[in-house]
């Protein structure tokens, strides 16, 4: 029989209470952030001064602690990040979770053995991504949430074929981002708050209207078109374990300690069942109830079982609901009658759902529950509910269970350990010798103690294995339980019970002390940053070039008519690239570069082959698969590579033959200036005009709301027949487009420009500026190109360009976050 390898269970901790809740409910590791550089800046977080105490507590309890440094790091922050990392390494943190490629380099030069975990913010979706992470010195990769179990198995297979051995981690429970982590620019576009900087504004949880071919589509109460249900991988745990996943991660550093205790306990028990090959149901009604009460916008297996766009987003609400209780049958005398679908008792909190979650909803504590036949009559406190806003047919949700919360708090209250981990004890001894005890835990820690008095000949009740077991397993006030006792004692010996008790206490005390010692990673005491930074170079004097990115053939023809010399194409259908290349070659005056889709998953190299078959002059590379597939071809690194500092830029420049890099869209003008001053500016091109690609999603809005299909195989391809926008609460219509992998991008309905910074950037030595188009008409393309040429020649100012384009309301250009200092 093949034994299953137990995955590590990783729980979130945004505070000390959360850390205790995770430990006492069976987490093998926690992940946490400090007050800088982490993707949950709104969490309570820990301080650098907390680190030694936190790590001692965790290690004493046999739990690992992973520090999140999973944001992009800007140029002026590198020195601070170096000191921050030294503190973490010295404190014995077990690993750091990293997004920024430059920070991976910095860590590896600070310490050759300190573990790095590649964050899900690195957007790893393939074996090529794992290989890239390994080349950076990472010891583990957190895959994108969008990977199915079948794709995880394929990645594992391809890793084996390539002799890659990095363990893989996946999110198993919690909130799902609708956009690929590390590729969401929505908060940046709408408010200058970057999700890549831990400041996500959760625009995906807002309501949108679907505008199809210029007309609103009535979707009833479905308004939350981009808000996925919460991930619950409980029922697919056996498949995840079988797939060889090394670590199962629970999302929720912004959640309460009760949430952490609840979810961790459910998954600990379920995982133990899987490993024990117990065939009992995992997603029991009790387990589901507990998870829904912890936090739920609806629970679903996410992308684990493949793509089902009808199920992923129900679109009815975007906030916590909890447990569904039923619909209101009658309202009379400030009482409601309902056929309960779940348990309810006095003191529980409920909310009435009238189908308008964006409005203020009625709710409160239940005062009494009376059964009349199969109906429950619910009473509430006087004046708690505005009954004019409650209707027959409204749904009722249970949002609070004080009794459950109390039980959960008790699991981590006090100082006494409540979750115990196994130890094994061996005892040795001969007549006249001292009793020798050796204890070891599951992590390999080992201690040895001996009695103060010698073993004597027993007249009655010798120390047989049963009597030894009875004394040595009394570990109630320790973090241990006795899993196995092995006795090598000779027969007929005895030792006072007080001696056995002393040995037991001494063993556990020494084992705890040994476990609590900080990990001793190697650490370079010098500041390594100066030696890693590239040599800046003086600004070049060559005439700057204007690059135009188009997204259809009509725009391409317009760009040619406007005299563009370098054109990028990003089409939904890569088969059209051949025609685009022929058009450009016929003009005999421009170079054409084409872009593959931003995400590549196992089995999608056929798309890259289609792209390369067009024989373009070069390729816009956007992910790790592109870097590998197009190696040896002329390539330019796009914004999705997240180049935000000199260490990252230098890595790409040294290791990949890229002609240029596109600076990260997370950089404002001040940070971009810092980048250009710390690197040769000729390495970069700057996107100066665009509609920000906000959400980049596996979720297909076309399929979900314009078809009854589940994915590309049965949706009927509505993306090819309809023009769709998403109208937000301000009235702005954001443009929706699909790509060859059926992934959707939502482009900001309002274009933004960095025109007022252009002269400054030219003076710093930037020689390549990009302007991008999405849905603009050919005349708009020609006019916009003309205005930017005037700007580059100094014939108009940036202010004049912006004001001119702003006047033309169809362009809708604003300054955007490009000019906003953080």
Tab-separated table of C-alpha atoms in Angstrom, residues 2-276:
chain	number	residue	atom	x	y	z
A	2	UNK	CA	1.393	3.427	-0.992
A	3	UNK	CA	1.703	5.743	2.002
A	4	UNK	CA	0.526	9.317	1.590
A	5	UNK	CA	2.877	12.138	2.503
A	6	UNK	CA	1.297	14.540	4.959
A	7	UNK	CA	1.260	18.108	3.593
A	8	UNK	CA	2.108	20.985	5.879
A	9	UNK	CA	-0.928	22.959	7.056
A	10	UNK	CA	-0.152	26.679	6.889
A	11	UNK	CA	-2.410	29.174	8.700
A	12	UNK	CA	-2.558	32.982	8.570
A	13	UNK	CA	-1.684	35.166	11.546
A	14	UNK	CA	-2.338	38.888	11.528
A	15	UNK	CA	-1.901	39.191	15.319
A	16	UNK	CA	-0.691	37.363	18.436
A	17	UNK	CA	-4.181	35.968	19.071
A	18	UNK	CA	-4.292	34.621	15.529
A	19	UNK	CA	-0.873	33.006	15.990
A	20	UNK	CA	-2.041	31.292	19.190
A	21	UNK	CA	-5.307	30.241	17.533
A	22	UNK	CA	-3.370	28.637	14.683
A	23	UNK	CA	-0.932	26.824	16.978
A	24	UNK	CA	-3.589	25.487	19.339
A	25	UNK	CA	-5.742	24.203	16.493
A	26	UNK	CA	-3.112	22.216	14.662
A	27	UNK	CA	-1.291	24.448	12.191
A	28	UNK	CA	2.146	23.147	11.201
A	29	UNK	CA	3.249	26.656	10.256
A	30	UNK	CA	1.948	30.205	10.229
A	31	UNK	CA	2.667	33.079	7.884
A	32	UNK	CA	2.687	36.654	9.109
A	33	UNK	CA	3.737	40.131	8.119
A	34	UNK	CA	5.576	42.956	9.789
A	35	UNK	CA	4.756	46.619	9.456
A	36	UNK	CA	6.402	46.973	6.038
A	37	UNK	CA	6.589	45.186	2.695
A	38	UNK	CA	3.716	42.743	3.064
A	39	UNK	CA	0.619	42.212	0.945
A	40	UNK	CA	-1.803	42.754	3.851
A	41	UNK	CA	-0.863	46.184	5.148
A	42	UNK	CA	-4.332	46.549	6.706
A	43	UNK	CA	-3.702	43.598	9.031
A	44	UNK	CA	-2.621	44.304	12.605
A	45	UNK	CA	0.736	42.668	11.808
A	46	UNK	CA	3.756	42.163	14.066
A	47	UNK	CA	6.752	44.397	14.666
A	48	UNK	CA	10.422	43.580	14.174
A	49	UNK	CA	10.773	43.642	17.971
A	50	UNK	CA	8.158	40.850	18.205
A	51	UNK	CA	10.179	38.471	16.044
A	52	UNK	CA	12.423	36.773	18.646
A	53	UNK	CA	9.537	36.151	21.042
A	54	UNK	CA	7.204	35.016	18.266
A	55	UNK	CA	9.696	32.577	16.786
A	56	UNK	CA	10.553	31.157	20.220
A	57	UNK	CA	6.853	30.574	20.925
A	58	UNK	CA	6.288	28.906	17.547
A	59	UNK	CA	9.361	26.687	17.663
A	60	UNK	CA	8.681	25.627	21.240
A	61	UNK	CA	5.333	24.400	19.961
A	62	UNK	CA	6.801	22.648	16.919
A	63	UNK	CA	5.398	25.225	14.484
A	64	UNK	CA	7.278	27.094	11.741
A	65	UNK	CA	6.963	30.796	11.070
A	66	UNK	CA	7.137	32.280	7.563
A	67	UNK	CA	7.540	36.012	7.094
A	68	UNK	CA	5.722	37.662	4.191
A	69	UNK	CA	7.818	40.096	2.200
A	70	UNK	CA	5.504	39.668	-0.747
A	71	UNK	CA	5.324	43.101	-2.310
A	72	UNK	CA	7.316	44.906	-4.947
A	73	UNK	CA	10.163	46.933	-3.472
A	74	UNK	CA	10.849	50.384	-4.845
A	75	UNK	CA	14.407	51.684	-5.451
A	76	UNK	CA	14.636	53.887	-2.369
A	77	UNK	CA	13.441	51.023	-0.139
A	78	UNK	CA	16.162	48.488	-0.941
A	79	UNK	CA	18.489	49.528	1.881
A	80	UNK	CA	15.669	49.365	4.409
A	81	UNK	CA	14.603	45.970	3.059
A	82	UNK	CA	18.174	44.702	3.532
A	83	UNK	CA	18.161	45.610	7.227
A	84	UNK	CA	14.677	44.183	7.619
A	85	UNK	CA	15.846	40.886	6.153
A	86	UNK	CA	18.889	40.749	8.417
A	87	UNK	CA	16.589	41.078	11.429
A	88	UNK	CA	14.408	38.231	10.170
A	89	UNK	CA	17.363	35.954	9.443
A	90	UNK	CA	18.942	36.634	12.849
A	91	UNK	CA	15.606	35.960	14.603
A	92	UNK	CA	15.464	32.469	13.129
A	93	UNK	CA	12.440	32.970	10.871
A	94	UNK	CA	11.922	29.694	9.003
A	95	UNK	CA	11.468	31.262	5.552
A	96	UNK	CA	10.470	34.464	3.834
A	97	UNK	CA	7.688	34.609	1.230
A	98	UNK	CA	8.821	36.880	-1.612
A	99	UNK	CA	7.327	38.461	-4.726
A	100	UNK	CA	10.133	40.762	-5.840
A	101	UNK	CA	12.838	39.104	-7.949
A	102	UNK	CA	15.449	41.589	-6.782
A	103	UNK	CA	14.711	40.736	-3.163
A	104	UNK	CA	15.347	37.054	-3.908
A	105	UNK	CA	18.796	38.065	-5.162
A	106	UNK	CA	19.391	40.232	-2.116
A	107	UNK	CA	18.453	37.402	0.281
A	108	UNK	CA	20.704	34.905	-1.436
A	109	UNK	CA	23.667	37.263	-1.098
A	110	UNK	CA	22.842	37.951	2.544
A	111	UNK	CA	22.525	34.256	3.382
A	112	UNK	CA	23.271	31.182	1.271
A	113	UNK	CA	20.913	28.941	3.260
A	114	UNK	CA	18.000	31.119	4.424
A	115	UNK	CA	14.864	29.649	2.754
A	116	UNK	CA	12.950	31.684	0.177
A	117	UNK	CA	9.389	30.825	-0.786
A	118	UNK	CA	8.196	32.192	-4.135
A	119	UNK	CA	4.930	33.992	-3.406
A	120	UNK	CA	1.728	33.432	-5.356
A	121	UNK	CA	2.334	37.091	-6.316
A	122	UNK	CA	5.043	35.767	-8.650
A	123	UNK	CA	2.233	34.307	-10.812
A	124	UNK	CA	3.740	30.843	-11.275
A	125	UNK	CA	1.429	28.680	-13.414
A	126	UNK	CA	3.824	26.200	-15.018
A	127	UNK	CA	6.990	24.152	-14.670
A	128	UNK	CA	8.866	26.981	-16.414
A	129	UNK	CA	7.809	29.278	-13.567
A	130	UNK	CA	9.044	26.755	-11.007
A	131	UNK	CA	12.358	26.517	-12.869
A	132	UNK	CA	12.649	30.317	-12.854
A	133	UNK	CA	12.009	30.404	-9.092
A	134	UNK	CA	14.640	27.718	-8.533
A	135	UNK	CA	17.171	29.753	-10.513
A	136	UNK	CA	16.548	32.615	-8.054
A	137	UNK	CA	17.389	30.362	-5.123
A	138	UNK	CA	13.832	29.660	-3.970
A	139	UNK	CA	13.159	26.501	-1.932
A	140	UNK	CA	9.365	26.386	-2.447
A	141	UNK	CA	6.844	27.791	-4.913
A	142	UNK	CA	3.326	28.949	-4.110
A	143	UNK	CA	1.338	28.279	-7.275
A	144	UNK	CA	-1.280	30.657	-8.643
A	145	UNK	CA	-4.744	29.952	-7.244
A	146	UNK	CA	-6.000	29.400	-10.782
A	147	UNK	CA	-4.196	26.058	-11.176
A	148	UNK	CA	-6.461	23.004	-11.234
A	149	UNK	CA	-5.475	19.708	-9.616
A	150	UNK	CA	-4.960	18.248	-13.100
A	151	UNK	CA	-2.632	21.156	-13.930
A	152	UNK	CA	-0.779	20.726	-10.622
A	153	UNK	CA	-0.220	17.063	-11.496
A	154	UNK	CA	0.997	18.079	-14.963
A	155	UNK	CA	3.389	20.625	-13.445
A	156	UNK	CA	4.715	17.930	-11.103
A	157	UNK	CA	5.199	15.594	-14.062
A	158	UNK	CA	7.041	18.223	-16.094
A	159	UNK	CA	9.180	19.116	-13.080
A	160	UNK	CA	10.210	15.465	-12.798
A	161	UNK	CA	11.142	15.358	-16.473
A	162	UNK	CA	13.260	18.501	-16.001
A	163	UNK	CA	14.860	17.252	-12.747
A	164	UNK	CA	13.223	20.039	-10.729
A	165	UNK	CA	12.579	19.193	-7.110
A	166	UNK	CA	10.993	22.271	-5.546
A	167	UNK	CA	7.995	21.539	-3.298
A	168	UNK	CA	4.710	23.190	-4.262
A	169	UNK	CA	2.259	25.063	-2.067
A	170	UNK	CA	-1.372	25.897	-2.870
A	171	UNK	CA	-4.113	27.922	-1.240
A	172	UNK	CA	-6.745	25.518	0.061
A	173	UNK	CA	-9.244	27.865	1.718
A	174	UNK	CA	-10.269	31.513	1.898
A	175	UNK	CA	-10.989	34.503	-0.285
A	176	UNK	CA	-10.255	34.193	-3.992
A	177	UNK	CA	-8.827	37.119	-5.929
A	178	UNK	CA	-10.624	37.292	-9.263
A	179	UNK	CA	-7.420	38.503	-10.912
A	180	UNK	CA	-4.113	36.684	-11.038
A	181	UNK	CA	-2.104	37.692	-7.964
A	182	UNK	CA	0.776	39.916	-8.949
A	183	UNK	CA	-1.062	40.947	-12.119
A	184	UNK	CA	-3.914	43.030	-10.661
A	185	UNK	CA	-3.549	46.756	-11.271
A	186	UNK	CA	-7.112	47.769	-10.427
A	187	UNK	CA	-6.471	49.494	-7.115
A	188	UNK	CA	-3.497	51.260	-8.689
A	189	UNK	CA	-5.561	52.401	-11.672
A	190	UNK	CA	-8.593	53.585	-9.720
A	191	UNK	CA	-6.957	55.094	-6.677
A	192	UNK	CA	-3.178	54.913	-6.708
A	193	UNK	CA	-3.278	52.080	-4.152
A	194	UNK	CA	-1.351	49.107	-5.437
A	195	UNK	CA	-2.306	45.501	-4.703
A	196	UNK	CA	1.364	44.738	-5.378
A	197	UNK	CA	2.076	46.950	-2.372
A	198	UNK	CA	-0.442	45.389	0.018
A	199	UNK	CA	-3.094	48.069	-0.449
A	200	UNK	CA	-5.810	46.307	-2.435
A	201	UNK	CA	-9.070	48.284	-2.415
A	202	UNK	CA	-11.145	45.204	-3.383
A	203	UNK	CA	-12.814	46.701	-6.440
A	204	UNK	CA	-13.681	43.125	-7.466
A	205	UNK	CA	-16.236	43.034	-4.618
A	206	UNK	CA	-18.165	46.014	-6.022
A	207	UNK	CA	-21.316	45.878	-8.199
A	208	UNK	CA	-21.085	46.382	-11.981
A	209	UNK	CA	-23.614	46.644	-14.788
A	210	UNK	CA	-22.979	44.564	-17.897
A	211	UNK	CA	-23.181	46.677	-21.063
A	212	UNK	CA	-23.451	44.507	-24.178
A	213	UNK	CA	-23.161	46.132	-27.603
A	214	UNK	CA	-23.922	49.486	-26.006
A	215	UNK	CA	-27.033	48.359	-24.113
A	216	UNK	CA	-27.410	47.360	-20.433
A	217	UNK	CA	-28.154	43.661	-20.016
A	218	UNK	CA	-30.719	42.895	-17.319
A	219	UNK	CA	-29.154	40.259	-15.063
A	220	UNK	CA	-31.713	40.619	-12.290
A	221	UNK	CA	-30.033	40.682	-8.893
A	222	UNK	CA	-26.692	39.581	-10.315
A	223	UNK	CA	-24.522	42.673	-9.995
A	224	UNK	CA	-21.284	41.391	-8.461
A	225	UNK	CA	-19.858	40.167	-11.732
A	226	UNK	CA	-16.240	39.958	-10.563
A	227	UNK	CA	-16.680	38.618	-7.015
A	228	UNK	CA	-15.841	34.902	-6.733
A	229	UNK	CA	-17.192	32.652	-4.046
A	230	UNK	CA	-14.707	31.807	-1.323
A	231	UNK	CA	-12.370	28.874	-1.866
A	232	UNK	CA	-13.053	25.678	0.079
A	233	UNK	CA	-10.831	22.764	-0.881
A	234	UNK	CA	-12.067	20.435	1.860
A	235	UNK	CA	-13.746	17.932	-0.434
A	236	UNK	CA	-10.727	17.709	-2.768
A	237	UNK	CA	-8.137	17.234	-0.012
A	238	UNK	CA	-7.494	13.579	-0.981
A	239	UNK	CA	-6.735	14.620	-4.571
A	240	UNK	CA	-4.407	17.410	-3.408
A	241	UNK	CA	-2.518	15.022	-1.153
A	242	UNK	CA	-2.304	12.456	-3.941
A	243	UNK	CA	-1.014	15.166	-6.305
A	244	UNK	CA	1.971	15.580	-3.994
A	245	UNK	CA	1.273	19.122	-2.822
A	246	UNK	CA	3.770	19.946	-0.067
A	247	UNK	CA	1.845	22.684	1.739
A	248	UNK	CA	-1.823	23.659	2.063
A	249	UNK	CA	-2.330	27.335	2.783
A	250	UNK	CA	-5.309	29.000	4.443
A	251	UNK	CA	-5.953	32.608	3.388
A	252	UNK	CA	-6.934	35.203	5.970
A	253	UNK	CA	-4.385	37.543	7.550
A	254	UNK	CA	-7.130	40.166	7.789
A	255	UNK	CA	-9.488	37.748	9.534
A	256	UNK	CA	-10.162	37.263	13.254
A	257	UNK	CA	-8.540	34.771	15.615
A	258	UNK	CA	-11.863	32.893	15.741
A	259	UNK	CA	-11.697	32.494	11.963
A	260	UNK	CA	-8.134	31.158	12.176
A	261	UNK	CA	-9.056	28.720	14.955
A	262	UNK	CA	-12.180	27.536	13.138
A	263	UNK	CA	-10.725	26.932	9.682
A	264	UNK	CA	-7.426	25.526	10.940
A	265	UNK	CA	-9.229	23.007	13.152
A	266	UNK	CA	-11.530	21.834	10.348
A	267	UNK	CA	-8.638	21.270	7.927
A	268	UNK	CA	-6.399	19.696	10.587
A	269	UNK	CA	-9.028	17.079	11.360
A	270	UNK	CA	-9.811	16.463	7.688
A	271	UNK	CA	-6.149	16.186	6.718
A	272	UNK	CA	-5.507	13.684	9.507
A	273	UNK	CA	-8.421	11.628	8.180
A	274	UNK	CA	-6.968	11.629	4.669
A	275	UNK	CA	-3.531	10.524	5.874
A	276	UNK	CA	-5.095	7.810	8.018
